[in-house]
Amino acid sequence: MENYFRVGVLTSTHGLTGGIKVFPTTDCLDRFDSLKRAFIDLSSGKGTIKGNGMLEVEVENVKYFKNTPIVTFKGIDNVDLVAKYKGMDLLVAREDALPLAEGEHYVSDVIGCKVITDTGKEYGVVSEVIETGANKVLVVKPNEAHKELKEFCLPHIPECVLEINTEEGFVKVHIMKGLLD
């Protein structure tokens, strides 16, 4: 299980006092309203600071411009300091993540789950989850028994995805007619 979740990517500076625009990668834009503590992944992106690990930052202020969050961090109070982090991922710790509604799962917990059909066949593992607008799509990397399929996609709809059990590490699916053609 992932201990950190990416909520955005630091994109460009804003103003002279250390504001930075965040390209959100979360489903819930107002999650930034309650953001108090975050982490900058120093090994991600194209920032001028290179390194491993994460820098813990305290969020001082969040404002919005055209649905883009602009964040300022305590102690990073000028444009030159914050510019070093452009292109890096902004993460939150699992314990600071927004709570899930019943039946919801964190995407990172679904990735790596075995894909098992309602007839008991194991097809592979979930390698990616894509948001399409209409619904999510599970990308499945087939196992050796089904390597002729290459990667294939399953729509995250009730007729196809029957159960997701991240604790036991599986997704139970019904392969609808035509999905593997």
Coordinates of N, CA and C in Angstrom, one line a residue:
M1 N 0.8 -1.2 0.0 CA 0.0 0.0 0.0 C 0.9 1.3 0.0
E2 N 0.5 2.2 -0.8 CA 1.2 3.5 -0.8 C 0.9 4.2 0.4
N3 N 2.0 4.9 0.9 CA 1.9 5.7 2.1 C 1.7 7.2 1.7
Y4 N 1.9 7.6 0.5 CA 1.7 8.9 0.0 C 0.9 8.9 -1.3
F5 N 0.1 10.0 -1.5 CA -0.7 10.1 -2.7 C -0.4 11.4 -3.3
R6 N -0.3 11.4 -4.6 CA 0.0 12.6 -5.4 C -1.3 13.4 -5.5
V7 N -1.3 14.7 -5.1 CA -2.5 15.5 -5.3 C -2.3 16.5 -6.4
G8 N -1.1 16.7 -6.8 CA -0.8 17.7 -7.9 C 0.6 17.7 -8.3
V9 N 0.9 18.5 -9.3 CA 2.2 18.8 -9.8 C 2.5 20.3 -9.7
L10 N 3.6 20.7 -9.1 CA 3.9 22.1 -9.0 C 4.3 22.6 -10.4
T11 N 3.6 23.6 -10.9 CA 3.8 23.9 -12.3 C 4.6 25.2 -12.6
S12 N 4.1 26.3 -12.0 CA 4.8 27.6 -12.3 C 4.6 28.6 -11.1
T13 N 5.5 29.5 -11.0 CA 5.5 30.4 -9.9 C 4.3 31.4 -10.1
H14 N 3.9 32.0 -9.0 CA 2.8 33.0 -9.1 C 3.1 34.2 -8.2
G15 N 3.5 35.3 -8.7 CA 3.8 36.4 -7.9 C 5.2 36.4 -7.4
L16 N 5.6 37.3 -6.5 CA 6.9 37.4 -6.0 C 7.1 36.8 -4.6
T17 N 6.0 36.5 -3.9 CA 6.1 36.1 -2.5 C 6.0 34.6 -2.3
G18 N 6.3 33.8 -3.3 CA 6.4 32.3 -3.1 C 5.2 31.5 -3.5
G19 N 4.3 32.1 -4.2 CA 3.1 31.3 -4.6 C 3.5 30.4 -5.8
I20 N 2.9 29.2 -5.9 CA 3.2 28.3 -7.0 C 1.9 27.7 -7.4
K21 N 1.6 27.6 -8.7 CA 0.4 27.0 -9.2 C 0.6 25.5 -9.1
V22 N -0.5 24.8 -8.9 CA -0.6 23.3 -8.8 C -1.5 22.8 -9.8
F23 N -1.0 21.9 -10.7 CA -1.9 21.2 -11.6 C -2.5 20.0 -10.8
P24 N -3.8 20.0 -10.5 CA -4.3 19.0 -9.6 C -4.4 17.7 -10.3
T25 N -4.1 16.6 -9.5 CA -4.2 15.2 -10.0 C -5.2 14.5 -9.1
T26 N -6.0 15.2 -8.4 CA -7.0 14.6 -7.5 C -8.4 14.8 -8.0
D27 N -9.3 13.9 -7.7 CA -10.7 14.0 -8.2 C -11.4 15.2 -7.5
C28 N -10.9 15.6 -6.3 CA -11.6 16.6 -5.5 C -10.8 17.8 -5.3
L29 N -11.1 18.8 -6.2 CA -10.3 20.1 -6.2 C -10.4 20.8 -4.8
D30 N -11.5 20.8 -4.1 CA -11.5 21.5 -2.8 C -10.7 20.8 -1.7
R31 N -10.1 19.7 -2.1 CA -9.2 19.0 -1.1 C -8.1 20.0 -0.7
F32 N -7.7 20.9 -1.5 CA -6.7 21.9 -1.2 C -7.1 22.9 -0.2
D33 N -8.4 23.1 0.0 CA -8.9 24.0 1.0 C -8.5 23.6 2.5
S34 N -8.4 22.3 2.7 CA -8.1 21.8 4.0 C -6.6 21.3 4.1
L35 N -5.9 21.5 3.1 CA -4.5 21.1 3.1 C -3.6 21.9 4.0
K36 N -3.0 21.2 5.0 CA -2.2 21.9 6.0 C -0.7 21.4 5.9
R37 N -0.6 20.2 5.6 CA 0.8 19.6 5.5 C 0.9 18.8 4.2
A38 N 2.0 18.9 3.5 CA 2.2 18.2 2.2 C 3.7 17.9 2.1
F39 N 4.0 17.1 1.1 CA 5.4 16.7 0.8 C 5.7 17.0 -0.7
I40 N 6.9 17.5 -0.9 CA 7.4 17.7 -2.3 C 8.3 16.6 -2.5
D41 N 8.0 15.8 -3.6 CA 8.8 14.6 -4.0 C 10.1 15.1 -4.7
L42 N 11.2 15.2 -4.1 CA 12.4 15.7 -4.6 C 13.0 14.9 -5.8
S43 N 12.5 13.7 -5.9 CA 13.1 12.8 -7.0 C 12.2 12.9 -8.3
S44 N 11.1 13.6 -8.2 CA 10.2 13.7 -9.3 C 10.4 15.0 -10.2
G45 N 9.9 14.9 -11.3 CA 9.9 16.1 -12.2 C 11.2 16.7 -12.6
K46 N 11.2 18.0 -12.9 CA 12.3 18.7 -13.5 C 12.8 19.8 -12.6
G47 N 12.6 19.8 -11.4 CA 13.0 20.9 -10.5 C 14.5 21.0 -10.5
T48 N 15.0 22.2 -10.1 CA 16.5 22.4 -10.1 C 17.1 21.8 -8.9
I49 N 16.4 21.4 -7.9 CA 16.9 20.6 -6.8 C 16.8 19.2 -7.1
K50 N 17.8 18.4 -7.1 CA 17.8 17.0 -7.4 C 18.1 16.3 -6.1
G51 N 17.4 15.2 -5.9 CA 17.7 14.4 -4.7 C 16.7 13.3 -4.5
N52 N 16.8 12.6 -3.5 CA 15.9 11.6 -3.1 C 15.1 12.0 -1.9
G53 N 14.0 11.3 -1.7 CA 13.3 11.7 -0.5 C 12.3 12.8 -0.7
M54 N 11.7 13.2 0.4 CA 10.7 14.2 0.3 C 10.9 15.4 1.3
L55 N 10.5 16.5 0.9 CA 10.6 17.7 1.7 C 9.2 17.9 2.3
E56 N 9.1 17.9 3.6 CA 7.8 18.2 4.2 C 7.6 19.7 4.3
V57 N 6.4 20.1 3.9 CA 6.1 21.6 3.8 C 4.8 21.8 4.5
E58 N 4.7 23.0 5.2 CA 3.5 23.4 5.8 C 2.8 24.4 4.9
V59 N 1.6 24.1 4.6 CA 0.8 25.0 3.6 C 0.4 26.2 4.4
E60 N 0.8 27.4 3.9 CA 0.5 28.7 4.6 C -0.8 29.2 4.0
N61 N -1.0 29.1 2.7 CA -2.2 29.7 2.1 C -2.5 29.0 0.8
V62 N -3.8 28.9 0.5 CA -4.3 28.4 -0.8 C -5.3 29.4 -1.4
K63 N -5.1 29.8 -2.6 CA -6.1 30.6 -3.3 C -6.3 29.9 -4.7
Y64 N -7.3 30.4 -5.4 CA -7.6 29.8 -6.7 C -7.6 30.9 -7.8
F65 N -7.1 30.5 -9.0 CA -7.3 31.3 -10.2 C -7.7 30.4 -11.3
K66 N -8.9 30.6 -11.8 CA -9.5 29.7 -12.8 C -9.4 28.3 -12.5
N67 N -9.9 27.9 -11.3 CA -9.8 26.5 -10.8 C -8.5 25.9 -10.7
T68 N -7.4 26.7 -10.7 CA -6.1 26.3 -10.4 C -5.7 26.7 -9.0
P69 N -5.3 25.7 -8.2 CA -4.9 26.1 -6.8 C -3.5 26.8 -6.9
I70 N -3.3 27.9 -6.1 CA -2.1 28.5 -6.0 C -1.7 28.4 -4.5
V71 N -0.6 27.8 -4.2 CA -0.2 27.4 -2.9 C 1.0 28.2 -2.5
T72 N 1.0 28.6 -1.2 CA 2.3 29.2 -0.6 C 2.6 28.3 0.6
F73 N 3.9 28.1 0.7 CA 4.4 27.2 1.8 C 5.2 28.1 2.8
K74 N 5.0 27.8 4.1 CA 5.7 28.5 5.2 C 7.2 28.3 5.0
G75 N 7.9 29.5 5.0 CA 9.4 29.4 4.9 C 9.9 29.5 3.5
I76 N 9.0 29.3 2.5 CA 9.4 29.4 1.1 C 8.7 30.6 0.6
D77 N 9.2 31.8 0.9 CA 8.5 33.0 0.7 C 9.0 34.0 -0.4
N78 N 9.7 33.4 -1.4 CA 9.9 34.3 -2.5 C 10.0 33.4 -3.8
V79 N 9.9 34.1 -4.9 CA 9.8 33.4 -6.2 C 11.1 32.6 -6.5
D80 N 12.2 33.0 -6.1 CA 13.5 32.2 -6.4 C 13.5 30.9 -5.6
L81 N 13.0 30.9 -4.4 CA 13.0 29.7 -3.5 C 12.0 28.7 -4.1
V82 N 10.8 29.1 -4.4 CA 9.8 28.2 -4.9 C 10.0 27.7 -6.3
A83 N 10.7 28.5 -7.1 CA 10.9 28.1 -8.5 C 11.8 26.8 -8.6
K84 N 12.5 26.5 -7.6 CA 13.4 25.3 -7.6 C 12.5 24.0 -7.6
Y85 N 11.3 24.1 -7.2 CA 10.4 23.0 -7.1 C 9.5 22.8 -8.3
K86 N 9.6 23.6 -9.3 CA 8.7 23.5 -10.5 C 8.9 22.1 -11.1
G87 N 7.7 21.5 -11.4 CA 7.7 20.2 -12.1 C 7.7 19.0 -11.1
M88 N 7.8 19.3 -9.8 CA 7.8 18.2 -8.9 C 6.4 17.9 -8.4
D89 N 6.3 16.7 -7.9 CA 5.0 16.2 -7.4 C 4.7 16.7 -6.0
L90 N 3.5 17.1 -5.7 CA 3.0 17.4 -4.4 C 2.2 16.3 -3.9
L91 N 2.6 15.8 -2.7 CA 2.0 14.6 -2.1 C 1.4 14.9 -0.8
V92 N 0.4 14.0 -0.4 CA -0.1 14.0 1.0 C 0.1 12.6 1.6
A93 N 0.3 12.6 2.9 CA 0.4 11.3 3.5 C -0.9 10.6 3.6
R94 N -0.9 9.3 3.6 CA -2.2 8.5 3.6 C -3.1 9.0 4.8
E95 N -2.5 9.3 5.9 CA -3.3 9.7 7.1 C -3.9 11.1 6.9
D96 N -3.4 11.9 6.0 CA -4.0 13.2 5.7 C -4.9 13.2 4.4
A97 N -5.0 12.0 3.8 CA -5.9 11.9 2.6 C -7.3 12.1 3.0
L98 N -8.1 12.5 2.0 CA -9.6 12.6 2.3 C -10.2 11.3 2.5
P99 N -11.1 11.2 3.4 CA -11.7 9.9 3.7 C -12.6 9.4 2.5
L100 N -12.6 8.1 2.3 CA -13.4 7.5 1.2 C -14.8 7.2 1.6
A101 N -15.7 7.4 0.6 CA -17.1 6.9 0.8 C -17.1 5.4 0.7
E102 N -18.2 4.8 1.2 CA -18.3 3.4 1.1 C -18.3 2.9 -0.4
G103 N -17.5 1.9 -0.6 CA -17.3 1.4 -2.0 C -16.3 2.1 -2.8
E104 N -15.6 3.1 -2.3 CA -14.6 3.8 -3.0 C -13.2 3.2 -2.6
H105 N -12.2 3.4 -3.4 CA -10.9 2.9 -3.2 C -9.9 3.9 -3.7
Y106 N -8.7 4.0 -3.1 CA -7.6 4.8 -3.6 C -7.1 4.0 -4.8
V107 N -6.9 4.8 -5.9 CA -6.4 4.2 -7.1 C -5.1 3.4 -6.9
S108 N -4.2 3.9 -6.1 CA -2.9 3.2 -5.9 C -3.1 1.9 -5.2
D109 N -4.2 1.7 -4.5 CA -4.5 0.4 -3.8 C -5.0 -0.6 -4.8
V110 N -5.7 -0.1 -5.9 CA -6.2 -1.0 -6.9 C -5.1 -1.5 -7.9
I111 N -4.2 -0.6 -8.1 CA -3.1 -1.0 -9.0 C -2.3 -2.2 -8.4
G112 N -2.1 -3.2 -9.1 CA -1.4 -4.4 -8.6 C -2.3 -5.5 -8.2
C113 N -3.6 -5.2 -8.1 CA -4.6 -6.3 -7.7 C -4.8 -7.3 -8.8
K114 N -4.9 -8.6 -8.5 CA -5.2 -9.6 -9.4 C -6.6 -9.4 -10.0
V115 N -6.7 -9.7 -11.3 CA -8.0 -9.6 -12.0 C -8.5 -11.0 -12.2
I116 N -9.6 -11.3 -11.5 CA -10.2 -12.7 -11.6 C -11.6 -12.5 -12.1
T117 N -12.0 -13.4 -13.0 CA -13.3 -13.4 -13.6 C -14.3 -14.1 -12.6
D118 N -15.6 -13.9 -12.9 CA -16.7 -14.5 -12.2 C -16.7 -16.0 -12.4
T119 N -15.9 -16.5 -13.4 CA -15.8 -17.9 -13.6 C -14.6 -18.5 -13.0
G120 N -13.8 -17.7 -12.3 CA -12.6 -18.2 -11.6 C -11.3 -18.1 -12.3
K121 N -11.3 -17.6 -13.6 CA -10.1 -17.4 -14.3 C -9.3 -16.2 -13.9
E122 N -8.0 -16.4 -13.7 CA -7.1 -15.2 -13.4 C -6.5 -14.7 -14.7
Y123 N -6.7 -13.4 -15.0 CA -6.2 -12.8 -16.2 C -4.9 -12.1 -16.1
G124 N -4.6 -11.5 -14.9 CA -3.4 -10.7 -14.8 C -3.6 -9.8 -13.6
V125 N -3.0 -8.6 -13.7 CA -3.1 -7.6 -12.7 C -3.5 -6.2 -13.3
V126 N -4.1 -5.4 -12.4 CA -4.4 -4.0 -12.8 C -3.1 -3.2 -12.9
S127 N -2.7 -2.7 -14.0 CA -1.5 -1.9 -14.1 C -1.7 -0.4 -14.1
E128 N -2.9 0.0 -14.4 CA -3.2 1.5 -14.4 C -4.7 1.7 -14.3
V129 N -5.1 2.8 -13.8 CA -6.5 3.2 -13.8 C -6.6 4.6 -14.5
I130 N -7.5 4.6 -15.5 CA -7.6 5.8 -16.4 C -9.0 6.4 -16.1
E131 N -9.0 7.8 -15.9 CA -10.3 8.5 -15.8 C -10.7 9.0 -17.2
T132 N -11.8 8.6 -17.7 CA -12.2 8.9 -19.0 C -13.3 10.0 -19.1
G133 N -13.9 10.4 -18.0 CA -15.0 11.3 -18.0 C -16.3 10.6 -17.7
A134 N -16.6 9.6 -18.5 CA -17.8 8.8 -18.3 C -17.6 7.8 -17.2
N135 N -16.5 7.2 -17.1 CA -16.2 6.2 -16.0 C -14.7 6.0 -16.0
K136 N -14.3 5.3 -15.0 CA -12.9 4.9 -14.9 C -12.7 3.6 -15.8
V137 N -11.4 3.4 -16.2 CA -11.1 2.2 -17.0 C -9.9 1.5 -16.3
L138 N -10.0 0.2 -16.1 CA -8.9 -0.5 -15.5 C -8.1 -1.1 -16.7
V139 N -6.8 -0.8 -16.7 CA -5.9 -1.4 -17.7 C -5.3 -2.6 -17.0
V140 N -5.4 -3.8 -17.7 CA -5.0 -5.0 -17.2 C -3.8 -5.5 -18.0
K141 N -2.7 -5.9 -17.2 CA -1.5 -6.5 -17.8 C -1.7 -8.0 -17.6
P142 N -1.9 -8.7 -18.7 CA -2.2 -10.2 -18.7 C -1.0 -11.0 -18.1
N143 N -1.4 -12.1 -17.4 CA -0.4 -13.0 -16.9 C 0.1 -13.9 -18.1
E144 N 1.0 -14.9 -17.8 CA 1.6 -15.7 -18.8 C 0.5 -16.6 -19.5
A145 N -0.5 -17.0 -18.8 CA -1.6 -17.8 -19.4 C -2.4 -17.1 -20.5
H146 N -2.3 -15.7 -20.4 CA -3.1 -14.9 -21.4 C -2.2 -13.9 -22.1
K147 N -1.0 -14.2 -22.2 CA 0.0 -13.2 -22.8 C -0.4 -12.8 -24.3
E148 N -1.2 -13.7 -24.9 CA -1.6 -13.3 -26.3 C -2.5 -12.1 -26.4
L149 N -3.0 -11.7 -25.2 CA -4.0 -10.6 -25.2 C -3.3 -9.2 -25.2
K150 N -2.0 -9.2 -24.8 CA -1.3 -7.9 -24.5 C -2.1 -7.2 -23.5
E151 N -2.0 -5.9 -23.3 CA -2.7 -5.2 -22.3 C -4.2 -5.0 -22.8
F152 N -5.1 -5.0 -21.9 CA -6.5 -4.8 -22.3 C -7.2 -3.9 -21.3
C153 N -8.3 -3.3 -21.7 CA -9.0 -2.4 -20.8 C -10.4 -2.9 -20.4
L154 N -10.8 -2.7 -19.1 CA -12.1 -3.0 -18.6 C -12.8 -1.8 -18.1
P155 N -14.0 -1.5 -18.5 CA -14.7 -0.3 -18.0 C -15.1 -0.6 -16.5
H156 N -14.9 0.4 -15.7 CA -15.3 0.3 -14.3 C -16.8 0.7 -14.2
I157 N -17.6 -0.3 -14.6 CA -19.1 -0.2 -14.6 C -19.6 -1.4 -13.8
P158 N -20.8 -1.3 -13.2 CA -21.3 -2.4 -12.4 C -21.4 -3.7 -13.2
E159 N -21.7 -3.7 -14.5 CA -21.9 -4.9 -15.3 C -20.5 -5.6 -15.5
C160 N -19.4 -4.9 -15.4 CA -18.1 -5.5 -15.7 C -17.3 -5.7 -14.4
V161 N -17.2 -4.7 -13.6 CA -16.4 -4.8 -12.3 C -17.4 -5.1 -11.2
L162 N -17.3 -6.4 -10.7 CA -18.2 -6.9 -9.8 C -17.8 -6.6 -8.3
E163 N -16.5 -6.7 -8.1 CA -16.0 -6.5 -6.7 C -14.6 -6.0 -6.7
I164 N -14.3 -5.1 -5.8 CA -12.9 -4.7 -5.6 C -12.6 -5.0 -4.2
N165 N -11.6 -5.8 -3.9 CA -11.2 -6.1 -2.6 C -9.7 -5.8 -2.4
T166 N -9.3 -4.6 -2.0 CA -7.9 -4.3 -1.9 C -7.2 -4.9 -0.8
E167 N -8.0 -5.3 0.3 CA -7.3 -6.0 1.4 C -6.8 -7.4 1.0
E168 N -7.6 -8.1 0.2 CA -7.1 -9.4 -0.3 C -6.4 -9.3 -1.7
G169 N -6.4 -8.1 -2.3 CA -5.7 -7.9 -3.5 C -6.3 -8.5 -4.8
F170 N -7.6 -8.4 -4.9 CA -8.2 -8.8 -6.2 C -9.3 -7.9 -6.6
V171 N -9.6 -8.0 -8.0 CA -10.7 -7.3 -8.6 C -11.5 -8.4 -9.3
K172 N -12.7 -8.6 -9.0 CA -13.5 -9.7 -9.6 C -14.3 -9.0 -10.7
V173 N -14.2 -9.6 -12.0 CA -14.8 -9.0 -13.1 C -15.7 -10.0 -13.9
H174 N -16.6 -9.4 -14.7 CA -17.3 -10.2 -15.7 C -16.8 -9.7 -17.0
I175 N -16.3 -10.6 -17.8 CA -15.8 -10.2 -19.2 C -17.0 -10.2 -20.1
M176 N -17.4 -9.0 -20.4 CA -18.5 -8.8 -21.3 C -18.2 -9.1 -22.7
K177 N -19.1 -9.5 -23.5 CA -19.0 -10.0 -24.9 C -18.3 -8.8 -25.7
G178 N -17.2 -9.2 -26.4 CA -16.5 -8.2 -27.2 C -15.4 -7.5 -26.6
L179 N -15.2 -7.6 -25.2 CA -14.2 -6.8 -24.6 C -12.8 -7.3 -24.9
L180 N -12.6 -8.6 -25.2 CA -11.3 -9.1 -25.4 C -11.0 -9.4 -26.9
D181 N -12.0 -8.9 -27.8 CA -11.8 -9.1 -29.2 C -10.8 -8.1 -29.8

